[in-house]
Each structure stands twice: as C-alpha cells, then as structure tokens.
Amino acid sequence: NVVGNRQRRGRNGAWVAVRSNNAPLPGAWKLFLNERFAEDGIIEPMALYEMESDPTEERNRLDEPRLEPVISFLSEKAKLAAGDSGKSR
C-alpha cells in the first residue's frame, strides 16, 4: 500500500506512507517518505516503523543498518506505485 498521510507533514505537504507485510524481514513495516516523493518522485525516507511491535509509531528504526533491505524493498514499492509520471497515487 502507498498512501498519503495527513498526520505527518513536511514543509510543503504531507508525507507518503508505504506499508507491507511482505518485506525481506518479518513484520508489518511502514516507511514514510517526505513530500518530495509526492511532488517530484524523489525517494527520501524519513521514518520506518514495525507496526506489530510499535503500533503507535514511537520507535523510528530508519537508522538501523540491518533494516536497509526493508527500506529498499518499500522504496521500490513506492516507485512502482508512482507509475511513469513520477507522482504518487
């Protein structure tokens, strides 16, 4: 799933959330991309959460090196969902 997220906002607009239960590591992962993805198709991860163990999104795990495969997987999902125009859906 790739969805806009009104609760998290950057300077110029809402962040985009990418979710999956099928990432390379077990869990229900959610990656937030900043507004540049919606505006220009540029992938800039801002936060990563594992929703089963952290449903209130309190522990940002973006800086954990072992989770790079999850970040890459979800970033690719975002690119695929954006389509040829580079805009999010």
Backbone as JSON, one array per atom type, in Angstrom:
{
  "sequence": "NVVGNRQRRGRNGAWVAVRSNNAPLPGAWKLFLNERFAEDGIIEPMALYEMESDPTEERNRLDEPRLEPVISFLSEKAKLAAGDSGKSR",
  "N": [[0.83, -1.18, 0.0], [0.5, 2.22, -0.8], [0.12, 5.3, 0.51], [-1.14, 8.63, 1.1], [-0.35, 10.65, 3.95], [-1.88, 12.4, 6.3], [-1.33, 13.04, 8.92], [1.36, 13.41, 9.25], [3.43, 15.91, 8.29], [5.45, 17.71, 6.02], [7.51, 20.53, 5.11], [6.18, 21.47, 2.8], [3.98, 19.88, 2.34], [2.09, 16.8, 2.76], [3.57, 13.81, 4.07], [4.29, 10.63, 2.52], [3.12, 7.36, 3.04], [4.33, 4.03, 2.95], [3.41, 0.73, 3.03], [3.89, -2.7, 4.07], [3.48, -6.21, 4.51], [5.12, -8.05, 3.52], [7.86, -7.68, 3.34], [11.5, -8.11, 3.13], [12.34, -8.82, 5.74], [10.76, -10.27, 8.62], [7.6, -8.97, 9.7], [5.32, -6.16, 9.98], [5.75, -3.61, 8.11], [6.24, -0.05, 7.86], [7.02, 2.66, 5.94], [7.89, 6.03, 5.83], [7.92, 8.56, 3.44], [9.2, 11.74, 2.52], [7.57, 14.86, 1.48], [8.66, 15.33, -1.03], [8.53, 13.05, -2.56], [5.82, 12.83, -3.35], [5.64, 15.19, -4.78], [7.8, 15.24, -6.66], [8.66, 12.67, -7.17], [10.92, 11.84, -5.85], [12.77, 9.79, -3.76], [13.01, 10.01, -0.4], [13.47, 8.7, 2.48], [11.99, 9.15, 5.68], [11.12, 8.04, 8.06], [10.81, 4.84, 9.66], [8.82, 2.19, 10.68], [7.91, -0.7, 12.61], [4.98, -2.15, 12.61], [3.59, -4.13, 14.09], [4.96, -4.52, 16.52], [5.16, -1.91, 17.32], [2.71, -0.19, 17.24], [1.92, 2.46, 17.67], [3.77, 4.02, 16.51], [6.26, 4.96, 17.71], [8.95, 4.34, 17.79], [11.32, 5.09, 15.73], [12.95, 3.39, 13.27], [14.66, 3.85, 11.23], [17.42, 4.33, 11.09], [18.71, 1.93, 11.59], [21.1, -0.22, 10.52], [20.73, -2.95, 9.75], [18.21, -3.04, 8.74], [18.15, -2.04, 6.21], [17.48, -3.65, 3.88], [14.67, -3.72, 4.12], [13.97, -1.03, 3.87], [14.86, -0.53, 1.25], [13.21, -2.33, -0.17], [10.6, -1.3, 0.38], [10.9, 1.24, -0.69], [11.18, 0.64, -3.4], [8.63, -0.41, -3.85], [7.16, 1.95, -3.57], [8.1, 3.4, -5.8], [7.13, 1.78, -7.88], [4.37, 2.05, -7.49], [4.05, 4.69, -8.08], [4.05, 4.96, -10.82], [4.58, 5.88, -14.31], [4.61, 8.66, -14.41], [5.86, 9.65, -12.17], [4.52, 10.56, -9.96], [2.78, 10.21, -6.85], [0.12, 7.96, -5.86]],
  "CA": [[0.0, 0.0, 0.0], [1.13, 3.53, -0.79], [-0.96, 6.23, 0.84], [-0.78, 9.91, 1.7], [-0.54, 10.63, 5.39], [-2.16, 13.77, 6.73], [-0.84, 13.28, 10.26], [2.77, 13.79, 9.19], [3.57, 16.9, 7.24], [6.72, 18.38, 5.84], [7.4, 21.96, 4.83], [5.29, 21.82, 1.7], [2.89, 18.94, 2.12], [2.02, 15.57, 3.55], [4.45, 12.69, 3.76], [3.66, 9.46, 1.92], [3.42, 6.13, 3.77], [4.38, 2.79, 2.18], [3.26, -0.35, 4.01], [3.93, -4.06, 3.56], [3.71, -7.36, 5.39], [5.91, -8.99, 2.73], [9.22, -7.19, 3.21], [12.51, -9.18, 3.32], [12.42, -9.23, 7.14], [9.41, -10.45, 9.16], [6.96, -7.84, 10.35], [4.41, -5.29, 9.23], [6.6, -2.43, 8.03], [5.68, 1.19, 7.32], [8.07, 3.62, 5.63], [7.41, 7.36, 5.47], [8.73, 9.35, 2.52], [8.77, 13.13, 2.67], [6.7, 15.4, 0.44], [9.33, 15.34, -2.34], [8.07, 11.9, -3.34], [4.54, 13.19, -3.97], [5.83, 16.32, -5.68], [8.78, 15.04, -7.72], [9.05, 11.27, -7.3], [12.24, 11.65, -5.22], [12.68, 8.95, -2.56], [13.75, 10.45, 0.78], [12.85, 8.13, 3.67], [12.02, 9.99, 6.88], [10.85, 7.23, 9.25], [10.48, 3.43, 9.44], [8.23, 1.58, 11.87], [7.39, -2.07, 12.54], [3.67, -1.86, 13.17], [3.12, -5.13, 15.06], [5.59, -4.27, 17.82], [5.12, -0.48, 17.61], [1.54, 0.32, 16.52], [1.75, 3.9, 17.84], [4.87, 4.66, 15.76], [7.1, 5.71, 18.64], [10.36, 3.96, 17.65], [11.77, 5.22, 14.36], [14.05, 2.44, 13.1], [15.27, 4.18, 9.95], [18.89, 4.33, 11.16], [19.25, 0.61, 11.92], [21.69, -0.75, 9.28], [20.23, -4.27, 9.34], [16.89, -2.87, 8.13], [18.29, -1.49, 4.86], [16.68, -4.38, 2.89], [13.26, -3.33, 4.25], [13.87, 0.32, 3.3], [14.99, -0.68, -0.2], [12.01, -3.01, -0.65], [9.47, -0.38, 0.43], [11.18, 2.32, -1.65], [10.84, 0.1, -4.72], [7.16, -0.46, -3.9], [6.69, 3.32, -3.82], [8.39, 3.73, -7.2], [6.19, 1.05, -8.74], [3.03, 2.62, -7.33], [4.03, 6.05, -8.63], [3.8, 4.91, -12.26], [5.52, 6.56, -15.21], [4.63, 10.11, -14.24], [6.64, 10.03, -11.0], [3.66, 11.12, -8.92], [2.19, 9.17, -6.02], [-1.32, 7.75, -6.01]],
  "C": [[0.87, 1.25, 0.0], [0.02, 4.54, -0.57], [-0.39, 7.56, 1.34], [-1.05, 9.85, 3.2], [-0.7, 12.05, 5.88], [-1.63, 14.06, 8.13], [0.61, 13.77, 10.26], [2.94, 14.73, 8.0], [4.98, 17.46, 7.22], [6.49, 19.86, 5.59], [6.28, 22.28, 3.86], [4.14, 20.85, 1.49], [3.01, 17.69, 2.96], [3.08, 14.57, 3.12], [3.62, 11.57, 3.16], [4.08, 8.24, 2.72], [3.36, 4.94, 2.82], [4.35, 1.66, 3.19], [3.35, -1.71, 3.33], [4.12, -5.06, 4.68], [4.62, -8.37, 4.71], [7.34, -8.53, 2.5], [10.21, -8.32, 3.48], [12.7, -9.64, 4.76], [11.02, -9.33, 7.71], [8.89, -9.18, 9.82], [6.01, -7.12, 9.42], [5.07, -3.92, 9.19], [5.88, -1.26, 7.39], [6.82, 2.19, 7.18], [7.42, 4.94, 5.25], [8.43, 8.03, 4.55], [8.26, 10.8, 2.64], [8.01, 13.62, 1.44], [7.35, 15.43, -0.94], [8.93, 14.15, -3.19], [6.77, 12.25, -4.06], [4.72, 14.28, -5.01], [6.69, 15.96, -6.9], [9.21, 13.6, -7.93], [10.41, 10.96, -6.69], [12.05, 10.91, -3.91], [13.6, 9.5, -1.48], [13.06, 9.9, 2.01], [13.05, 9.03, 4.89], [11.82, 9.18, 8.16], [10.48, 5.81, 8.82], [9.97, 2.85, 10.75], [7.83, 0.14, 11.58], [6.08, -2.03, 13.33], [3.14, -2.89, 14.17], [3.68, -4.86, 16.45], [5.5, -2.8, 18.25], [3.94, 0.18, 16.88], [1.32, 1.83, 16.66], [2.9, 4.7, 17.22], [5.73, 5.55, 16.65], [8.59, 5.44, 18.44], [10.75, 3.99, 16.17], [13.03, 4.36, 14.17], [14.82, 2.68, 11.8], [16.79, 4.06, 9.97], [19.51, 2.99, 11.54], [19.78, -0.05, 10.64], [21.1, -2.08, 8.82], [18.87, -4.19, 8.65], [16.95, -2.25, 6.74], [17.52, -2.29, 3.81], [15.19, -4.02, 2.95], [13.05, -1.95, 3.61], [13.94, 0.26, 1.78], [13.74, -1.29, -0.81], [10.82, -2.05, -0.7], [9.67, 0.81, -0.51], [10.84, 1.88, -3.07], [9.34, 0.0, -4.9], [6.59, 0.92, -4.19], [6.92, 3.72, -5.26], [7.42, 3.04, -8.14], [4.79, 1.65, -8.67], [2.93, 4.01, -7.97], [3.72, 6.04, -10.12], [4.81, 5.74, -13.04], [5.62, 8.06, -14.97], [5.45, 10.58, -13.05], [5.83, 10.65, -9.89], [3.04, 9.98, -8.12], [0.71, 9.07, -6.27], [-1.98, 7.87, -4.67]]
}
